[in-house]
């Protein structure tokens, strides 16, 4: 049966398992708790690609795990994604998420933060209730800690108005903040669910693929279709994010343009002139910085796939190992 599971079926099964684990407004004993349930379900019900959960499931199937073993772990990983996004949107003062206002824009920061905390607790509850191995629990600990560490790097750079950064700094930060939980952890968790020791190459390859994914997300933030992207176009500029695109531009800009760009990026979001944000947006496109980032992302993807292909095609279920490679390619070659 597992061989017949399409990506759409896997996505639907993960989302249903996740939603079933959350409180239902209609079951609440008072209106305030019905609202609480709605807040917990808000981001999960908005959907999403669930690429991380799918990557975990297909990797686990390729290594011999049963689908029913993998579902709670995949749902827990997607719960992590949801509570981390609520917190990330608060920390970045983001306006949009998945095509709608960010949760803190709808209900305020205190209630949104509380909902994120509750989802975090449910993440661990899913894992404990499913009786996952100690190794899988420790893998979740690692992905949470690394994500927080990378987020700390990014926030301190923005708060400290740091522009003495190089591309290597960005790659280190994004490897921790996004790449590990995007690709490394799903690959490792899939193998761990099968009761096996993950091959060492999964971390090296997964980091390359996860970094490529995040760089492409930075690209889409500037060139994406708003209807597909689901977040604010040029939001990274309004928020002052130190992306690979921005750092490449600053390193190659004239003194006057660099000064103008840094002045804008140091200005609080609510005080940034829209015309200046538009100017920087256009300069990033015209300067070749976006094209450079796309080239780096493609290089990371190809390097990661070259490392993974021989390992996944030697998995117990070679056919499902091939599906994992297809899912990984979609991480970077995407429009949203």
JSON list of C-alpha atoms in Angstrom, two decimals, residues 1-7 9-10 13 57-58 61 65-68 71 317 319-320:
[
{"chain": "A", "resi": 1, "resn": "UNK", "atom": "CA", "xyz": [0.00, 0.00, 0.00]},
{"chain": "A", "resi": 2, "resn": "UNK", "atom": "CA", "xyz": [2.81, 2.43, 0.85]},
{"chain": "A", "resi": 3, "resn": "UNK", "atom": "CA", "xyz": [4.12, 2.32, -2.71]},
{"chain": "A", "resi": 4, "resn": "UNK", "atom": "CA", "xyz": [0.78, 3.68, -3.91]},
{"chain": "A", "resi": 5, "resn": "UNK", "atom": "CA", "xyz": [0.74, 6.68, -1.54]},
{"chain": "A", "resi": 6, "resn": "UNK", "atom": "CA", "xyz": [0.92, 9.86, -3.60]},
{"chain": "A", "resi": 7, "resn": "UNK", "atom": "CA", "xyz": [2.39, 13.10, -2.22]},
{"chain": "A", "resi": 9, "resn": "UNK", "atom": "CA", "xyz": [-2.28, 11.53, 0.07]},
{"chain": "A", "resi": 10, "resn": "UNK", "atom": "CA", "xyz": [0.73, 11.84, 2.36]},
{"chain": "A", "resi": 13, "resn": "UNK", "atom": "CA", "xyz": [-2.77, 12.23, 6.10]},
{"chain": "A", "resi": 57, "resn": "UNK", "atom": "CA", "xyz": [7.63, 9.89, 5.53]},
{"chain": "A", "resi": 58, "resn": "UNK", "atom": "CA", "xyz": [9.14, 8.84, 2.21]},
{"chain": "A", "resi": 61, "resn": "UNK", "atom": "CA", "xyz": [9.27, 4.17, 4.01]},
{"chain": "A", "resi": 65, "resn": "UNK", "atom": "CA", "xyz": [9.36, 1.92, 8.48]},
{"chain": "A", "resi": 66, "resn": "UNK", "atom": "CA", "xyz": [5.59, 1.54, 8.48]},
{"chain": "A", "resi": 67, "resn": "UNK", "atom": "CA", "xyz": [3.40, 4.47, 7.47]},
{"chain": "A", "resi": 68, "resn": "UNK", "atom": "CA", "xyz": [1.55, 4.40, 10.81]},
{"chain": "A", "resi": 71, "resn": "UNK", "atom": "CA", "xyz": [2.63, 9.76, 10.77]},
{"chain": "A", "resi": 317, "resn": "UNK", "atom": "CA", "xyz": [13.03, 0.33, -0.89]},
{"chain": "A", "resi": 319, "resn": "UNK", "atom": "CA", "xyz": [11.66, 2.95, -5.51]},
{"chain": "A", "resi": 320, "resn": "UNK", "atom": "CA", "xyz": [10.77, 5.06, -2.49]}
]
